Each structure stands twice: as C-alpha cells, then as structure tokens.
Amino acid sequence: MGKEPEDTIASRISRVLADRIVRGELAPGARLRQDHIAEEFHTSHVPVREAFRRLEAQGLAISEPRRGVRVASFDLAEVREVAEMRAALEVLALRHAARHLTPAILKAAEEATREGDAAADVHAWEEANRRFHRLILTPCGMNRLLASIDDLHAASARFLFSAWQSGWEKRTDHDHRAILLALRQGRTDEAAAILQKHVQWIGRGPRSAQADASRETFAIVG
C-alpha cells in the first residue's frame, strides 16, 4: 500500500479534531499536543502542523507563544459575528443558486426539514439543519463561498452543542418551510429575506442566563 499524501493526512486530522471540538469533546483552552496527535494518526509532525493551521483558519484553534496550540474559546460577541457573516454569505449563495433549484432538490430540502423537526437530540437536528442549508445553497456553484459557509456552520454547531448539552426540545422550523414555499413560487427576494432574518435573529426577552444562551444560539445556527 502506498504512503498517504501529507495533504490528505492533514485534511483527515483537521476533520477529526474539528469534529471533536465542535461536539465539545475537546474543551475551550485544551492543549493540542503535536506529539500526541502525530502518534494517534501514525504520522510526522508536518501534517499535524498543517492541520493546526486549518483549525486556526476555521477559528477553532489558536496558537499562543510559549503555550502552543489550544482549542479556541468563544463568547456571545463571536456568536453574533458568525450569524452576521452567515447571513450575508448564505443570502449571496441563495441568490445565485435559486435559478438552479430543481423540484427534486426542493423536495430533498423539505425532507431534511421534516427530519430536523423529528430529531431526538441536538446532534440529529444539526445534521438535518445543515443538510437543508447545503441543499438550497450548493447549486450556486461557487466553491470558495460554499467552503466559507461550511466553516461558519461548523462554528455555529459548536455554539449549539455548547448551549444544548442537555434538555433538548423539539421544534417546528417554520422559516425553512417559508423559504421553500417562496422558492417554489419563484419569489427569490422573499426567500433571501427570510433566510437572512432566520440566520441573524437573536433571541429576545431574558428568562435566565442559560435559557438566553440556548435560545440565542439556537436561533443563530438555524
């Protein structure tokens, strides 16, 4: 068997570590040790360093002098920043994708919405939610834009999992249905406006610090 290219190894390492960070398996501030990770993946330090650079580009890790690479922390200001960025980029992608959306794609997006409504836990909901957004945006054909949106979805998922570690509540996503209806009727501007508000909205009206954080984060990752 041939040796796996270093770029492929780096991609695999960054994907695995990103998933662990997003799911909360690696806590904010946790140190990412090159030697341990290289040993786990049976590789040299070179692809590990490249994987770290990719995680930094995604905002999931930070490199600090004399402290090495650590899992990045986040706060509500960053949650809002991600929401604003997602809103702008997803609306741009939708406007370019709209004319390429087929009945089959819209049907698949509707099915993803139903699966999200029926999700038994936050991880199942996030997977269905991300699939909905990918289905309606991918036909834009703008690969760099889609890659940036994917990175922002990863950040959103991290906020979501942190806020909903327990006490998951099922919900009906009326926004997704309204977006699909507008797209089916050829009303792209309306679909884009709903999508923008859907991603931007931050929960209003405090109940408790935990409830606020959960509701705000949930709204942002929708």
mmCIF file with all atom_site columns, N, CA, C and O in Angstrom, residues 147-188:
data_model
loop_
_atom_site.group_PDB
_atom_site.id
_atom_site.type_symbol
_atom_site.label_atom_id
_atom_site.label_alt_id
_atom_site.label_comp_id
_atom_site.label_asym_id
_atom_site.label_entity_id
_atom_site.label_seq_id
_atom_site.pdbx_PDB_ins_code
_atom_site.Cartn_x
_atom_site.Cartn_y
_atom_site.Cartn_z
_atom_site.occupancy
_atom_site.B_iso_or_equiv
_atom_site.pdbx_formal_charge
_atom_site.auth_seq_id
_atom_site.auth_comp_id
_atom_site.auth_asym_id
_atom_site.auth_atom_id
_atom_site.pdbx_PDB_model_num
ATOM 1   N N  . ALA A 1 147 ? -17.342 26.817 0.785  1.00 0.00 ? 147 ALA A N  1
ATOM 2   C CA . ALA A 1 147 ? -16.369 26.382 1.788  1.00 0.00 ? 147 ALA A CA 1
ATOM 3   C C  . ALA A 1 147 ? -16.393 27.319 2.998  1.00 0.00 ? 147 ALA A C  1
ATOM 4   O O  . ALA A 1 147 ? -16.310 26.869 4.148  1.00 0.00 ? 147 ALA A O  1
ATOM 5   N N  . SER A 1 148 ? -16.513 28.625 2.742  1.00 0.00 ? 148 SER A N  1
ATOM 6   C CA . SER A 1 148 ? -16.590 29.593 3.841  1.00 0.00 ? 148 SER A CA 1
ATOM 7   C C  . SER A 1 148 ? -17.858 29.378 4.664  1.00 0.00 ? 148 SER A C  1
ATOM 8   O O  . SER A 1 148 ? -17.836 29.439 5.902  1.00 0.00 ? 148 SER A O  1
ATOM 9   N N  . ILE A 1 149 ? -18.968 29.104 3.990  1.00 0.00 ? 149 ILE A N  1
ATOM 10  C CA . ILE A 1 149 ? -20.227 28.846 4.687  1.00 0.00 ? 149 ILE A CA 1
ATOM 11  C C  . ILE A 1 149 ? -20.124 27.580 5.529  1.00 0.00 ? 149 ILE A C  1
ATOM 12  O O  . ILE A 1 149 ? -20.612 27.519 6.662  1.00 0.00 ? 149 ILE A O  1
ATOM 13  N N  . ASP A 1 150 ? -19.476 26.561 4.999  1.00 0.00 ? 150 ASP A N  1
ATOM 14  C CA . ASP A 1 150 ? -19.281 25.322 5.758  1.00 0.00 ? 150 ASP A CA 1
ATOM 15  C C  . ASP A 1 150 ? -18.506 25.585 7.045  1.00 0.00 ? 150 ASP A C  1
ATOM 16  O O  . ASP A 1 150 ? -18.831 25.044 8.107  1.00 0.00 ? 150 ASP A O  1
ATOM 17  N N  . ASP A 1 151 ? -17.460 26.409 6.962  1.00 0.00 ? 151 ASP A N  1
ATOM 18  C CA . ASP A 1 151 ? -16.674 26.740 8.154  1.00 0.00 ? 151 ASP A CA 1
ATOM 19  C C  . ASP A 1 151 ? -17.542 27.460 9.185  1.00 0.00 ? 151 ASP A C  1
ATOM 20  O O  . ASP A 1 151 ? -17.445 27.201 10.396 1.00 0.00 ? 151 ASP A O  1
ATOM 21  N N  . LEU A 1 152 ? -18.399 28.352 8.719  1.00 0.00 ? 152 LEU A N  1
ATOM 22  C CA . LEU A 1 152 ? -19.265 29.091 9.631  1.00 0.00 ? 152 LEU A CA 1
ATOM 23  C C  . LEU A 1 152 ? -20.313 28.171 10.252 1.00 0.00 ? 152 LEU A C  1
ATOM 24  O O  . LEU A 1 152 ? -20.686 28.332 11.416 1.00 0.00 ? 152 LEU A O  1
ATOM 25  N N  . HIS A 1 153 ? -20.793 27.201 9.480  1.00 0.00 ? 153 HIS A N  1
ATOM 26  C CA . HIS A 1 153 ? -21.734 26.224 10.040 1.00 0.00 ? 153 HIS A CA 1
ATOM 27  C C  . HIS A 1 153 ? -21.075 25.409 11.140 1.00 0.00 ? 153 HIS A C  1
ATOM 28  O O  . HIS A 1 153 ? -21.720 25.071 12.144 1.00 0.00 ? 153 HIS A O  1
ATOM 29  N N  . ALA A 1 154 ? -19.795 25.080 10.960 1.00 0.00 ? 154 ALA A N  1
ATOM 30  C CA . ALA A 1 154 ? -19.072 24.339 11.998 1.00 0.00 ? 154 ALA A CA 1
ATOM 31  C C  . ALA A 1 154 ? -19.004 25.162 13.285 1.00 0.00 ? 154 ALA A C  1
ATOM 32  O O  . ALA A 1 154 ? -19.213 24.640 14.389 1.00 0.00 ? 154 ALA A O  1
ATOM 33  N N  . ALA A 1 155 ? -18.724 26.457 13.136 1.00 0.00 ? 155 ALA A N  1
ATOM 34  C CA . ALA A 1 155 ? -18.697 27.336 14.305 1.00 0.00 ? 155 ALA A CA 1
ATOM 35  C C  . ALA A 1 155 ? -20.077 27.414 14.945 1.00 0.00 ? 155 ALA A C  1
ATOM 36  O O  . ALA A 1 155 ? -20.222 27.342 16.169 1.00 0.00 ? 155 ALA A O  1
ATOM 37  N N  . SER A 1 156 ? -21.115 27.527 14.128 1.00 0.00 ? 156 SER A N  1
ATOM 38  C CA . SER A 1 156 ? -22.479 27.585 14.647 1.00 0.00 ? 156 SER A CA 1
ATOM 39  C C  . SER A 1 156 ? -22.826 26.311 15.407 1.00 0.00 ? 156 SER A C  1
ATOM 40  O O  . SER A 1 156 ? -23.461 26.355 16.459 1.00 0.00 ? 156 SER A O  1
ATOM 41  N N  . ALA A 1 157 ? -22.426 25.172 14.853 1.00 0.00 ? 157 ALA A N  1
ATOM 42  C CA . ALA A 1 157 ? -22.717 23.894 15.500 1.00 0.00 ? 157 ALA A CA 1
ATOM 43  C C  . ALA A 1 157 ? -22.050 23.827 16.868 1.00 0.00 ? 157 ALA A C  1
ATOM 44  O O  . ALA A 1 157 ? -22.618 23.308 17.835 1.00 0.00 ? 157 ALA A O  1
ATOM 45  N N  . ARG A 1 158 ? -20.848 24.368 16.958 1.00 0.00 ? 158 ARG A N  1
ATOM 46  C CA . ARG A 1 158 ? -20.147 24.368 18.246 1.00 0.00 ? 158 ARG A CA 1
ATOM 47  C C  . ARG A 1 158 ? -20.921 25.164 19.294 1.00 0.00 ? 158 ARG A C  1
ATOM 48  O O  . ARG A 1 158 ? -21.081 24.726 20.428 1.00 0.00 ? 158 ARG A O  1
ATOM 49  N N  . PHE A 1 159 ? -21.431 26.335 18.907 1.00 0.00 ? 159 PHE A N  1
ATOM 50  C CA . PHE A 1 159 ? -22.225 27.138 19.825 1.00 0.00 ? 159 PHE A CA 1
ATOM 51  C C  . PHE A 1 159 ? -23.481 26.361 20.242 1.00 0.00 ? 159 PHE A C  1
ATOM 52  O O  . PHE A 1 159 ? -23.873 26.350 21.407 1.00 0.00 ? 159 PHE A O  1
ATOM 53  N N  . LEU A 1 160 ? -24.110 25.733 19.271 1.00 0.00 ? 160 LEU A N  1
ATOM 54  C CA . LEU A 1 160 ? -25.344 24.998 19.518 1.00 0.00 ? 160 LEU A CA 1
ATOM 55  C C  . LEU A 1 160 ? -25.132 23.865 20.508 1.00 0.00 ? 160 LEU A C  1
ATOM 56  O O  . LEU A 1 160 ? -25.869 23.712 21.480 1.00 0.00 ? 160 LEU A O  1
ATOM 57  N N  . PHE A 1 161 ? -24.102 23.053 20.271 1.00 0.00 ? 161 PHE A N  1
ATOM 58  C CA . PHE A 1 161 ? -23.853 21.913 21.140 1.00 0.00 ? 161 PHE A CA 1
ATOM 59  C C  . PHE A 1 161 ? -23.505 22.358 22.551 1.00 0.00 ? 161 PHE A C  1
ATOM 60  O O  . PHE A 1 161 ? -23.855 21.693 23.527 1.00 0.00 ? 161 PHE A O  1
ATOM 61  N N  . SER A 1 162 ? -22.812 23.482 22.661 1.00 0.00 ? 162 SER A N  1
ATOM 62  C CA . SER A 1 162 ? -22.458 24.003 23.974 1.00 0.00 ? 162 SER A CA 1
ATOM 63  C C  . SER A 1 162 ? -23.709 24.433 24.742 1.00 0.00 ? 162 SER A C  1
ATOM 64  O O  . SER A 1 162 ? -23.838 24.187 25.941 1.00 0.00 ? 162 SER A O  1
ATOM 65  N N  . ALA A 1 163 ? -24.642 25.069 24.044 1.00 0.00 ? 163 ALA A N  1
ATOM 66  C CA . ALA A 1 163 ? -25.844 25.590 24.698 1.00 0.00 ? 163 ALA A CA 1
ATOM 67  C C  . ALA A 1 163 ? -26.857 24.500 25.022 1.00 0.00 ? 163 ALA A C  1
ATOM 68  O O  . ALA A 1 163 ? -27.622 24.615 25.973 1.00 0.00 ? 163 ALA A O  1
ATOM 69  N N  . TRP A 1 164 ? -26.876 23.434 24.215 1.00 0.00 ? 164 TRP A N  1
ATOM 70  C CA . TRP A 1 164 ? -27.886 22.387 24.382 1.00 0.00 ? 164 TRP A CA 1
ATOM 71  C C  . TRP A 1 164 ? -27.248 21.070 24.793 1.00 0.00 ? 164 TRP A C  1
ATOM 72  O O  . TRP A 1 164 ? -27.531 20.014 24.227 1.00 0.00 ? 164 TRP A O  1
ATOM 73  N N  . GLN A 1 165 ? -26.403 21.090 25.803 1.00 0.00 ? 165 GLN A N  1
ATOM 74  C CA . GLN A 1 165 ? -25.791 19.861 26.284 1.00 0.00 ? 165 GLN A CA 1
ATOM 75  C C  . GLN A 1 165 ? -26.825 18.932 26.922 1.00 0.00 ? 165 GLN A C  1
ATOM 76  O O  . GLN A 1 165 ? -26.656 17.726 26.975 1.00 0.00 ? 165 GLN A O  1
ATOM 77  N N  . SER A 1 166 ? -27.900 19.505 27.401 1.00 0.00 ? 166 SER A N  1
ATOM 78  C CA . SER A 1 166 ? -28.986 18.700 27.965 1.00 0.00 ? 166 SER A CA 1
ATOM 79  C C  . SER A 1 166 ? -30.288 19.462 27.762 1.00 0.00 ? 166 SER A C  1
ATOM 80  O O  . SER A 1 166 ? -30.293 20.644 27.431 1.00 0.00 ? 166 SER A O  1
ATOM 81  N N  . GLY A 1 167 ? -31.395 18.783 27.951 1.00 0.00 ? 167 GLY A N  1
ATOM 82  C CA . GLY A 1 167 ? -32.692 19.440 27.862 1.00 0.00 ? 167 GLY A CA 1
ATOM 83  C C  . GLY A 1 167 ? -33.105 19.815 26.458 1.00 0.00 ? 167 GLY A C  1
ATOM 84  O O  . GLY A 1 167 ? -33.746 20.843 26.238 1.00 0.00 ? 167 GLY A O  1
ATOM 85  N N  . TRP A 1 168 ? -32.749 18.979 25.462 1.00 0.00 ? 168 TRP A N  1
ATOM 86  C CA . TRP A 1 168 ? -33.125 19.260 24.079 1.00 0.00 ? 168 TRP A CA 1
ATOM 87  C C  . TRP A 1 168 ? -34.638 19.294 23.926 1.00 0.00 ? 168 TRP A C  1
ATOM 88  O O  . TRP A 1 168 ? -35.357 18.460 24.477 1.00 0.00 ? 168 TRP A O  1
ATOM 89  N N  . GLU A 1 169 ? -35.121 20.271 23.163 1.00 0.00 ? 169 GLU A N  1
ATOM 90  C CA . GLU A 1 169 ? -36.551 20.404 22.897 1.00 0.00 ? 169 GLU A CA 1
ATOM 91  C C  . GLU A 1 169 ? -36.795 20.393 21.398 1.00 0.00 ? 169 GLU A C  1
ATOM 92  O O  . GLU A 1 169 ? -36.155 21.134 20.652 1.00 0.00 ? 169 GLU A O  1
ATOM 93  N N  . LYS A 1 170 ? -37.724 19.545 20.956 1.00 0.00 ? 170 LYS A N  1
ATOM 94  C CA . LYS A 1 170 ? -38.067 19.511 19.537 1.00 0.00 ? 170 LYS A CA 1
ATOM 95  C C  . LYS A 1 170 ? -38.763 20.812 19.156 1.00 0.00 ? 170 LYS A C  1
ATOM 96  O O  . LYS A 1 170 ? -39.388 21.471 19.970 1.00 0.00 ? 170 LYS A O  1
ATOM 97  N N  . ARG A 1 171 ? -38.653 21.177 17.877 1.00 0.00 ? 171 ARG A N  1
ATOM 98  C CA . ARG A 1 171 ? -39.296 22.395 17.396 1.00 0.00 ? 171 ARG A CA 1
ATOM 99  C C  . ARG A 1 171 ? -39.684 22.219 15.944 1.00 0.00 ? 171 ARG A C  1
ATOM 100 O O  . ARG A 1 171 ? -39.118 21.387 15.236 1.00 0.00 ? 171 ARG A O  1
ATOM 101 N N  . THR A 1 172 ? -40.642 23.008 15.503 1.00 0.00 ? 172 THR A N  1
ATOM 102 C CA . THR A 1 172 ? -41.039 23.017 14.099 1.00 0.00 ? 172 THR A CA 1
ATOM 103 C C  . THR A 1 172 ? -40.392 24.225 13.435 1.00 0.00 ? 172 THR A C  1
ATOM 104 O O  . THR A 1 172 ? -40.548 25.355 13.908 1.00 0.00 ? 172 THR A O  1
ATOM 105 N N  . ASP A 1 173 ? -39.663 23.981 12.355 1.00 0.00 ? 173 ASP A N  1
ATOM 106 C CA . ASP A 1 173 ? -38.951 25.071 11.693 1.00 0.00 ? 173 ASP A CA 1
ATOM 107 C C  . ASP A 1 173 ? -39.834 25.714 10.624 1.00 0.00 ? 173 ASP A C  1
ATOM 108 O O  . ASP A 1 173 ? -39.867 25.292 9.478  1.00 0.00 ? 173 ASP A O  1
ATOM 109 N N  . HIS A 1 174 ? -40.560 26.743 11.033 1.00 0.00 ? 174 HIS A N  1
ATOM 110 C CA . HIS A 1 174 ? -41.455 27.434 10.106 1.00 0.00 ? 174 HIS A CA 1
ATOM 111 C C  . HIS A 1 174 ? -40.673 28.228 9.063  1.00 0.00 ? 174 HIS A C  1
ATOM 112 O O  . HIS A 1 174 ? -41.141 28.392 7.927  1.00 0.00 ? 174 HIS A O  1
ATOM 113 N N  . ASP A 1 175 ? -39.502 28.738 9.429  1.00 0.00 ? 175 ASP A N  1
ATOM 114 C CA . ASP A 1 175 ? -38.697 29.509 8.478  1.00 0.00 ? 175 ASP A CA 1
ATOM 115 C C  . ASP A 1 175 ? -38.276 28.660 7.288  1.00 0.00 ? 175 ASP A C  1
ATOM 116 O O  . ASP A 1 175 ? -38.331 29.108 6.135  1.00 0.00 ? 175 ASP A O  1
ATOM 117 N N  . HIS A 1 176 ? -37.821 27.445 7.537  1.00 0.00 ? 176 HIS A N  1
ATOM 118 C CA . HIS A 1 176 ? -37.414 26.572 6.434  1.00 0.00 ? 176 HIS A CA 1
ATOM 119 C C  . HIS A 1 176 ? -38.571 26.352 5.470  1.00 0.00 ? 176 HIS A C  1
ATOM 120 O O  . HIS A 1 176 ? -38.397 26.389 4.246  1.00 0.00 ? 176 HIS A O  1
ATOM 121 N N  . ARG A 1 177 ? -39.745 26.140 6.012  1.00 0.00 ? 177 ARG A N  1
ATOM 122 C CA . ARG A 1 177 ? -40.913 25.914 5.164  1.00 0.00 ? 177 ARG A CA 1
ATOM 123 C C  . ARG A 1 177 ? -41.280 27.163 4.367  1.00 0.00 ? 177 ARG A C  1
ATOM 124 O O  . ARG A 1 177 ? -41.654 27.081 3.200  1.00 0.00 ? 177 ARG A O  1
ATOM 125 N N  . ALA A 1 178 ? -41.152 28.328 4.993  1.00 0.00 ? 178 ALA A N  1
ATOM 126 C CA . ALA A 1 178 ? -41.450 29.579 4.294  1.00 0.00 ? 178 ALA A CA 1
ATOM 127 C C  . ALA A 1 178 ? -40.438 29.838 3.178  1.00 0.00 ? 178 ALA A C  1
ATOM 128 O O  . ALA A 1 178 ? -40.792 30.328 2.097  1.00 0.00 ? 178 ALA A O  1
ATOM 129 N N  . ILE A 1 179 ? -39.183 29.507 3.420  1.00 0.00 ? 179 ILE A N  1
ATOM 130 C CA . ILE A 1 179 ? -38.152 29.659 2.386  1.00 0.00 ? 179 ILE A CA 1
ATOM 131 C C  . ILE A 1 179 ? -38.459 28.763 1.202  1.00 0.00 ? 179 ILE A C  1
ATOM 132 O O  . ILE A 1 179 ? -38.392 29.191 0.035  1.00 0.00 ? 179 ILE A O  1
ATOM 133 N N  . LEU A 1 180 ? -38.819 27.511 1.473  1.00 0.00 ? 180 LEU A N  1
ATOM 134 C CA . LEU A 1 180 ? -39.130 26.568 0.390  1.00 0.00 ? 180 LEU A CA 1
ATOM 135 C C  . LEU A 1 180 ? -40.351 27.016 -0.402 1.00 0.00 ? 180 LEU A C  1
ATOM 136 O O  . LEU A 1 180 ? -40.376 26.923 -1.640 1.00 0.00 ? 180 LEU A O  1
ATOM 137 N N  . LEU A 1 181 ? -41.371 27.504 0.283  1.00 0.00 ? 181 LEU A N  1
ATOM 138 C CA . LEU A 1 181 ? -42.571 27.979 -0.416 1.00 0.00 ? 181 LEU A CA 1
ATOM 139 C C  . LEU A 1 181 ? -42.227 29.137 -1.344 1.00 0.00 ? 181 LEU A C  1
ATOM 140 O O  . LEU A 1 181 ? -42.658 29.171 -2.506 1.00 0.00 ? 181 LEU A O  1
ATOM 141 N N  . ALA A 1 182 ? -41.454 30.093 -0.861 1.00 0.00 ? 182 ALA A N  1
ATOM 142 C CA . ALA A 1 182 ? -41.074 31.240 -1.685 1.00 0.00 ? 182 ALA A CA 1
ATOM 143 C C  . ALA A 1 182 ? -40.243 30.800 -2.891 1.00 0.00 ? 182 ALA A C  1
ATOM 144 O O  . ALA A 1 182 ? -40.439 31.295 -4.007 1.00 0.00 ? 182 ALA A O  1
ATOM 145 N N  . LEU A 1 183 ? -39.328 29.859 -2.687 1.00 0.00 ? 183 LEU A N  1
ATOM 146 C CA . LEU A 1 183 ? -38.506 29.377 -3.803 1.00 0.00 ? 183 LEU A CA 1
ATOM 147 C C  . LEU A 1 183 ? -39.345 28.645 -4.833 1.00 0.00 ? 183 LEU A C  1
ATOM 148 O O  . LEU A 1 183 ? -39.139 28.800 -6.042 1.00 0.00 ? 183 LEU A O  1
ATOM 149 N N  . ARG A 1 184 ? -40.295 27.850 -4.393 1.00 0.00 ? 184 ARG A N  1
ATOM 150 C CA . ARG A 1 184 ? -41.158 27.115 -5.331 1.00 0.00 ? 184 ARG A CA 1
ATOM 151 C C  . ARG A 1 184 ? -42.010 28.073 -6.163 1.00 0.00 ? 184 ARG A C  1
ATOM 152 O O  . ARG A 1 184 ? -42.351 27.780 -7.302 1.00 0.00 ? 184 ARG A O  1
ATOM 153 N N  . GLN A 1 185 ? -42.328 29.209 -5.584 1.00 0.00 ? 185 GLN A N  1
ATOM 154 C CA . GLN A 1 185 ? -43.163 30.194 -6.286 1.00 0.00 ? 185 GLN A CA 1
ATOM 155 C C  . GLN A 1 185 ? -42.328 31.232 -7.029 1.00 0.00 ? 185 GLN A C  1
ATOM 156 O O  . GLN A 1 185 ? -42.873 32.201 -7.558 1.00 0.00 ? 185 GLN A O  1
ATOM 157 N N  . GLY A 1 186 ? -41.024 31.035 -7.065 1.00 0.00 ? 186 GLY A N  1
ATOM 158 C CA . GLY A 1 186 ? -40.157 31.934 -7.815 1.00 0.00 ? 186 GLY A CA 1
ATOM 159 C C  . GLY A 1 186 ? -39.923 33.274 -7.156 1.00 0.00 ? 186 GLY A C  1
ATOM 160 O O  . GLY A 1 186 ? -39.457 34.217 -7.809 1.00 0.00 ? 186 GLY A O  1
ATOM 161 N N  . ARG A 1 187 ? -40.183 33.384 -5.867 1.00 0.00 ? 187 ARG A N  1
ATOM 162 C CA . ARG A 1 187 ? -40.011 34.653 -5.148 1.00 0.00 ? 187 ARG A CA 1
ATOM 163 C C  . ARG A 1 187 ? -38.667 34.627 -4.412 1.00 0.00 ? 187 ARG A C  1
ATOM 164 O O  . ARG A 1 187 ? -38.607 34.495 -3.196 1.00 0.00 ? 187 ARG A O  1
ATOM 165 N N  . THR A 1 188 ? -37.601 34.791 -5.188 1.00 0.00 ? 188 THR A N  1
ATOM 166 C CA . THR A 1 188 ? -36.248 34.674 -4.639 1.00 0.00 ? 188 THR A CA 1
ATOM 167 C C  . THR A 1 188 ? -35.955 35.750 -3.600 1.00 0.00 ? 188 THR A C  1
ATOM 168 O O  . THR A 1 188 ? -35.323 35.478 -2.567 1.00 0.00 ? 188 THR A O  1
#
